[in-house]
Short mmCIF file of N, CA and C in Angstrom, two decimals:
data_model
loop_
_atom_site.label_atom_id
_atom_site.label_comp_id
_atom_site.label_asym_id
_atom_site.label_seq_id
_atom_site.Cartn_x
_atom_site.Cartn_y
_atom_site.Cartn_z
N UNK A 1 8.81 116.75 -170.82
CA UNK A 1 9.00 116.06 -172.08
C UNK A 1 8.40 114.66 -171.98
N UNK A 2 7.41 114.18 -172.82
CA UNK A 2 7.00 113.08 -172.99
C UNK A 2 7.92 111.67 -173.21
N UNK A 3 8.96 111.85 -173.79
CA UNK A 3 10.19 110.47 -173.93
C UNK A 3 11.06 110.79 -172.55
N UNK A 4 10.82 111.67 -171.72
CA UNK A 4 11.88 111.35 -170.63
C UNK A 4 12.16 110.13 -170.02
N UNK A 5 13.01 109.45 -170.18
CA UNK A 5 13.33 108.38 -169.18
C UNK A 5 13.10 107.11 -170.34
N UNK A 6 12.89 107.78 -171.46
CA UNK A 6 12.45 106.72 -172.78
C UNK A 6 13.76 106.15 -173.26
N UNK A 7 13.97 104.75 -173.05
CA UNK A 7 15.52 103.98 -173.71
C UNK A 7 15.04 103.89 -174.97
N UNK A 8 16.04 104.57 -176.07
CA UNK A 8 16.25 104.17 -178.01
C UNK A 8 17.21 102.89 -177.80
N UNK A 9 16.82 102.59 -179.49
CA UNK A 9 17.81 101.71 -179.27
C UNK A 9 19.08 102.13 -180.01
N UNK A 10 20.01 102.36 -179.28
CA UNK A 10 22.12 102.57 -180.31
C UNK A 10 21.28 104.18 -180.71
N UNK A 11 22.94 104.67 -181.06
CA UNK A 11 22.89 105.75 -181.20
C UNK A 11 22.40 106.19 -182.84
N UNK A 12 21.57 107.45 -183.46
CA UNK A 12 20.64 107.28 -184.30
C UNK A 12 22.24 108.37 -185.31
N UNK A 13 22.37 107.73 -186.27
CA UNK A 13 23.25 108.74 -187.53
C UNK A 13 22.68 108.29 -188.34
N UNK A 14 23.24 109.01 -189.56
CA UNK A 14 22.80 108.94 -191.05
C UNK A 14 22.68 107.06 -191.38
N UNK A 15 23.88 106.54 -190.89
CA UNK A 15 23.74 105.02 -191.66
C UNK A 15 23.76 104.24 -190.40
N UNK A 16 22.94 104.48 -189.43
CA UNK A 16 22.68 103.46 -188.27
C UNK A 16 21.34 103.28 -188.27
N UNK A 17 21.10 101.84 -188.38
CA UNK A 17 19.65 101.43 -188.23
C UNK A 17 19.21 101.98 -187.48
N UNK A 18 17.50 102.14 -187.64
CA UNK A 18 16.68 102.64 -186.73
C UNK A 18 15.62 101.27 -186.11
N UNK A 19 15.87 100.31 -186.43
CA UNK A 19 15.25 99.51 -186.21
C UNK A 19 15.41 98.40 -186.47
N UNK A 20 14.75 97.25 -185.46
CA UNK A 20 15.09 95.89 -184.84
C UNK A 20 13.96 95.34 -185.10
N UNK A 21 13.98 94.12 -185.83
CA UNK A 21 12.77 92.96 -185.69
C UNK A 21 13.37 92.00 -187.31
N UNK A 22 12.03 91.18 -187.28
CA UNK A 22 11.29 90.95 -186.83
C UNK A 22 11.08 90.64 -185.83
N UNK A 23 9.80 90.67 -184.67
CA UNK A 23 9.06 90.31 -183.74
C UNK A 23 7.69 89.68 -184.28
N UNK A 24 7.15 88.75 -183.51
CA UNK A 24 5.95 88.24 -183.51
C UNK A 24 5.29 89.38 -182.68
N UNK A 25 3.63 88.91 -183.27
CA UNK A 25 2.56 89.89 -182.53
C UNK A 25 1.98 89.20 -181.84
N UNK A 26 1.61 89.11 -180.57
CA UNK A 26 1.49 88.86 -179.43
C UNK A 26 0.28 88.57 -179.31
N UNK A 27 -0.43 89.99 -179.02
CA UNK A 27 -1.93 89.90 -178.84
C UNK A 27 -2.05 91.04 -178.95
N UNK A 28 -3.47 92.25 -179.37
CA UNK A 28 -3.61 93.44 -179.96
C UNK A 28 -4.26 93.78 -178.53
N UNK A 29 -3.75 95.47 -178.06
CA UNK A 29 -4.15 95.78 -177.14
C UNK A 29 -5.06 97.35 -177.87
N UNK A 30 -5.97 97.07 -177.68
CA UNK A 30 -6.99 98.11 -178.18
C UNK A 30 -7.58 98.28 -179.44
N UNK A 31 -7.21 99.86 -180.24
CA UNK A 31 -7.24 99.84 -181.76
C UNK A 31 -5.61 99.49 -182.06
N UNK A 32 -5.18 100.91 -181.29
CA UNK A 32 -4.22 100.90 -182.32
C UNK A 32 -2.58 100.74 -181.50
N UNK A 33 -2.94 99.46 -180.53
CA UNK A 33 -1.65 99.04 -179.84
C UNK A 33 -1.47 97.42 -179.75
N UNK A 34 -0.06 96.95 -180.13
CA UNK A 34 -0.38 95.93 -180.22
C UNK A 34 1.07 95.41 -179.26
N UNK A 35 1.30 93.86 -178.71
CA UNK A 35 2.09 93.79 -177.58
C UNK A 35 2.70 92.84 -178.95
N UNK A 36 4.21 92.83 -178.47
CA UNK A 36 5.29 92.33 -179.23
C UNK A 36 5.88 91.06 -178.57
N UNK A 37 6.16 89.44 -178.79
CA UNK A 37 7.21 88.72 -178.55
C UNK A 37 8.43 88.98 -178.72
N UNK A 38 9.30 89.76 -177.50
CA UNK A 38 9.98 90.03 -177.30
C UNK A 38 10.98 88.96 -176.71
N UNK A 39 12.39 88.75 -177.50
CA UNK A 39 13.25 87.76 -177.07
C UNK A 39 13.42 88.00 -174.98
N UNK A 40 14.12 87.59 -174.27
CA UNK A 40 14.17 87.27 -172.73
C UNK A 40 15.34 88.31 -172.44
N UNK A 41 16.18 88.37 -174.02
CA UNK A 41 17.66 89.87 -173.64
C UNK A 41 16.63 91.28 -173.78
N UNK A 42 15.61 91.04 -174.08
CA UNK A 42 15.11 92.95 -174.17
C UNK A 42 13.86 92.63 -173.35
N UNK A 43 14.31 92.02 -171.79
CA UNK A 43 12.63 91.94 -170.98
C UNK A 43 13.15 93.43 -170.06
N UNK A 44 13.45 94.12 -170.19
CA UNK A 44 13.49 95.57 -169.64
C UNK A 44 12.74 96.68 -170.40
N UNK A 45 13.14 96.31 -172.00
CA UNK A 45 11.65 96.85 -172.57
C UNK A 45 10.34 96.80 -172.86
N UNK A 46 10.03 97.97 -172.71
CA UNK A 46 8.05 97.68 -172.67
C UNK A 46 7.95 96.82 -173.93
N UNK A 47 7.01 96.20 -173.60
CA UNK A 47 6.79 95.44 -175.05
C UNK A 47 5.04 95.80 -175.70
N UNK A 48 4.84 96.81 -175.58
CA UNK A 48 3.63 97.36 -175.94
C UNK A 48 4.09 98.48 -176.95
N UNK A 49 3.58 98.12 -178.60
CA UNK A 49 4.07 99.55 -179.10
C UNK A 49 2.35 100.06 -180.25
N UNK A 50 2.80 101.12 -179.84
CA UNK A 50 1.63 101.78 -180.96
C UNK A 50 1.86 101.44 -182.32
N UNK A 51 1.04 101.56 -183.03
CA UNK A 51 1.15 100.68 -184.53
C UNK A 51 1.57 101.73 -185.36
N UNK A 52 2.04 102.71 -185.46
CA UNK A 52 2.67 103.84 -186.11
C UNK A 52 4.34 103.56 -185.93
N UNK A 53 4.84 102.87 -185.08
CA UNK A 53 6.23 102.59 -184.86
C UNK A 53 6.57 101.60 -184.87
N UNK A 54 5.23 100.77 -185.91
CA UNK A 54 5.76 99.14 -186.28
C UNK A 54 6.07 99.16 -188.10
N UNK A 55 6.19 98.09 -188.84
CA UNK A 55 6.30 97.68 -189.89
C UNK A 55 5.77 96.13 -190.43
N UNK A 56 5.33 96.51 -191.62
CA UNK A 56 4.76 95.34 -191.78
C UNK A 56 6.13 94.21 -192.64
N UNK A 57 5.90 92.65 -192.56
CA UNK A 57 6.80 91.63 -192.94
C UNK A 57 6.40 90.88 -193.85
N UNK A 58 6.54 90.67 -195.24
CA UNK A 58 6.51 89.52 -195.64
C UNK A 58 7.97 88.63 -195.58
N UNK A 59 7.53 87.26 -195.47
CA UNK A 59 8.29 86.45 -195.60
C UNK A 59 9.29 86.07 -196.68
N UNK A 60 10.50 85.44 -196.46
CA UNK A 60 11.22 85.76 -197.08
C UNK A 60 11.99 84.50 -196.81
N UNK A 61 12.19 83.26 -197.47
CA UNK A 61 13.28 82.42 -197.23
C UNK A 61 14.87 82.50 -197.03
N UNK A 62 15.03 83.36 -197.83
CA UNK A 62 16.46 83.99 -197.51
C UNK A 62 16.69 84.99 -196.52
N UNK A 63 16.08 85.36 -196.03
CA UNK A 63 15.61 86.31 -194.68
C UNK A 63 16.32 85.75 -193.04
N UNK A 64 17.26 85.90 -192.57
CA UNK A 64 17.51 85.00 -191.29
C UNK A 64 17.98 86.91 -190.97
N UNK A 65 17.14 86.51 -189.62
CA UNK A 65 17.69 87.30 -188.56
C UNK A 65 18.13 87.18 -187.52
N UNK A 66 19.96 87.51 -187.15
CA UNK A 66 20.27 87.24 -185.90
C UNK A 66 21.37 88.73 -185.69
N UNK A 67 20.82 88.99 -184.33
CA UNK A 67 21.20 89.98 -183.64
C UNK A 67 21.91 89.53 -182.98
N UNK A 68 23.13 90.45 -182.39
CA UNK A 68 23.83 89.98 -180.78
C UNK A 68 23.18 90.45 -179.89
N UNK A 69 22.43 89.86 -179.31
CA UNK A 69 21.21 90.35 -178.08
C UNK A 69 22.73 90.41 -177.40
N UNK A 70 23.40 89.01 -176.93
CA UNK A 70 24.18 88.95 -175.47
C UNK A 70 25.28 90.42 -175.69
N UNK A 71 25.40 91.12 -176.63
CA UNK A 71 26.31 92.05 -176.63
C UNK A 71 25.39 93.67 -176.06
N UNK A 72 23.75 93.72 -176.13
CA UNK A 72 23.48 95.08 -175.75
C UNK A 72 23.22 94.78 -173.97
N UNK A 73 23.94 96.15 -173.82
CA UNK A 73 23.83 96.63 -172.60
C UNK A 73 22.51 96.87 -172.11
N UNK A 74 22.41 97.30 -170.82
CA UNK A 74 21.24 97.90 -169.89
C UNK A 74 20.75 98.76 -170.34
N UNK A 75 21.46 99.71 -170.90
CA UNK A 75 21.71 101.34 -171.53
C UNK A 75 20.79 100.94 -172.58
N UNK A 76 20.59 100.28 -173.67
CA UNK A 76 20.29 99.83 -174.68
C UNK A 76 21.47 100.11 -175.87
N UNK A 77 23.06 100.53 -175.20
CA UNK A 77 23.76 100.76 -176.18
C UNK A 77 24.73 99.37 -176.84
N UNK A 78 25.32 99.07 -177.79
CA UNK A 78 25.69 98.00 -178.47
C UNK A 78 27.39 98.25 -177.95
N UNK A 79 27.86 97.36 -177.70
CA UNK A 79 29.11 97.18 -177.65
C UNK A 79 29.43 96.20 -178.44
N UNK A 80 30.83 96.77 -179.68
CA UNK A 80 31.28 95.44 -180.57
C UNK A 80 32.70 95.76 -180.20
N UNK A 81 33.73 94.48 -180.09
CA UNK A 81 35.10 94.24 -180.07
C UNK A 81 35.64 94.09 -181.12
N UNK A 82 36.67 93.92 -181.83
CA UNK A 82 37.68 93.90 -183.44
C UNK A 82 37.82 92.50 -182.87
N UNK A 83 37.55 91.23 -183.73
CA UNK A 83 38.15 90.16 -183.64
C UNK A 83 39.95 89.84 -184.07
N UNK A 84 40.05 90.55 -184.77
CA UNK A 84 41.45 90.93 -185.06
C UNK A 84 41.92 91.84 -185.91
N UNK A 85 43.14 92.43 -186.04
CA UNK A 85 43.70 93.23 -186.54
C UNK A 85 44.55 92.52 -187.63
N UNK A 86 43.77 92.98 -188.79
CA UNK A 86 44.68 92.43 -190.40
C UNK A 86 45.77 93.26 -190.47
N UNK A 87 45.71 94.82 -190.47
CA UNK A 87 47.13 95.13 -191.11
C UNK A 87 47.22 96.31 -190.36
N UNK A 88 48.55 96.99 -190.15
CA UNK A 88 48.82 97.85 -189.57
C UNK A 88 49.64 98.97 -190.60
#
């Protein structure tokens, strides 16, 4: 199998994102591969992706993206905690 040993990112259901960015583009490796600025929490992933498994961005002032990098694991799986419990 060609993805063996391939890390996704979180587990894929009906209403779980399939995808993370924006990323900056780096520098273009060939036709049709291009290398990604990848934050320093995802330097375990390749940062080379084929341009079929990217998306394009316009800008957007109201647009802020922040992830909990410090919360994904090695695994690439997400761990979240309940900050508290309202009602029982």
């Amino acid at each position: 199998s060609p993805f063996r040993g391939v890390k996704h990112f979180g587990i894929k259901g009906k209403l779980s994102p399939r995808f993370i960015g924006p990323f900056e583009i780096f520098e273009r490796i060939g036709e049709v591969s291009y290398r990604l600025a990848l934050p320093p929490q995802l330097s375990h992933v390749h940062d080379v992706f084929h341009v079929s498994l990217l998306r394009g961005y316009h800008y957007h002032p109201l647009h802020v993206a922040s992830y909990p990098f410090d919360q994904i694991q090695p695994d690439m799986s997400l761990s979240e905690e309940p900050e508290s419990i309202l009602d029982r």
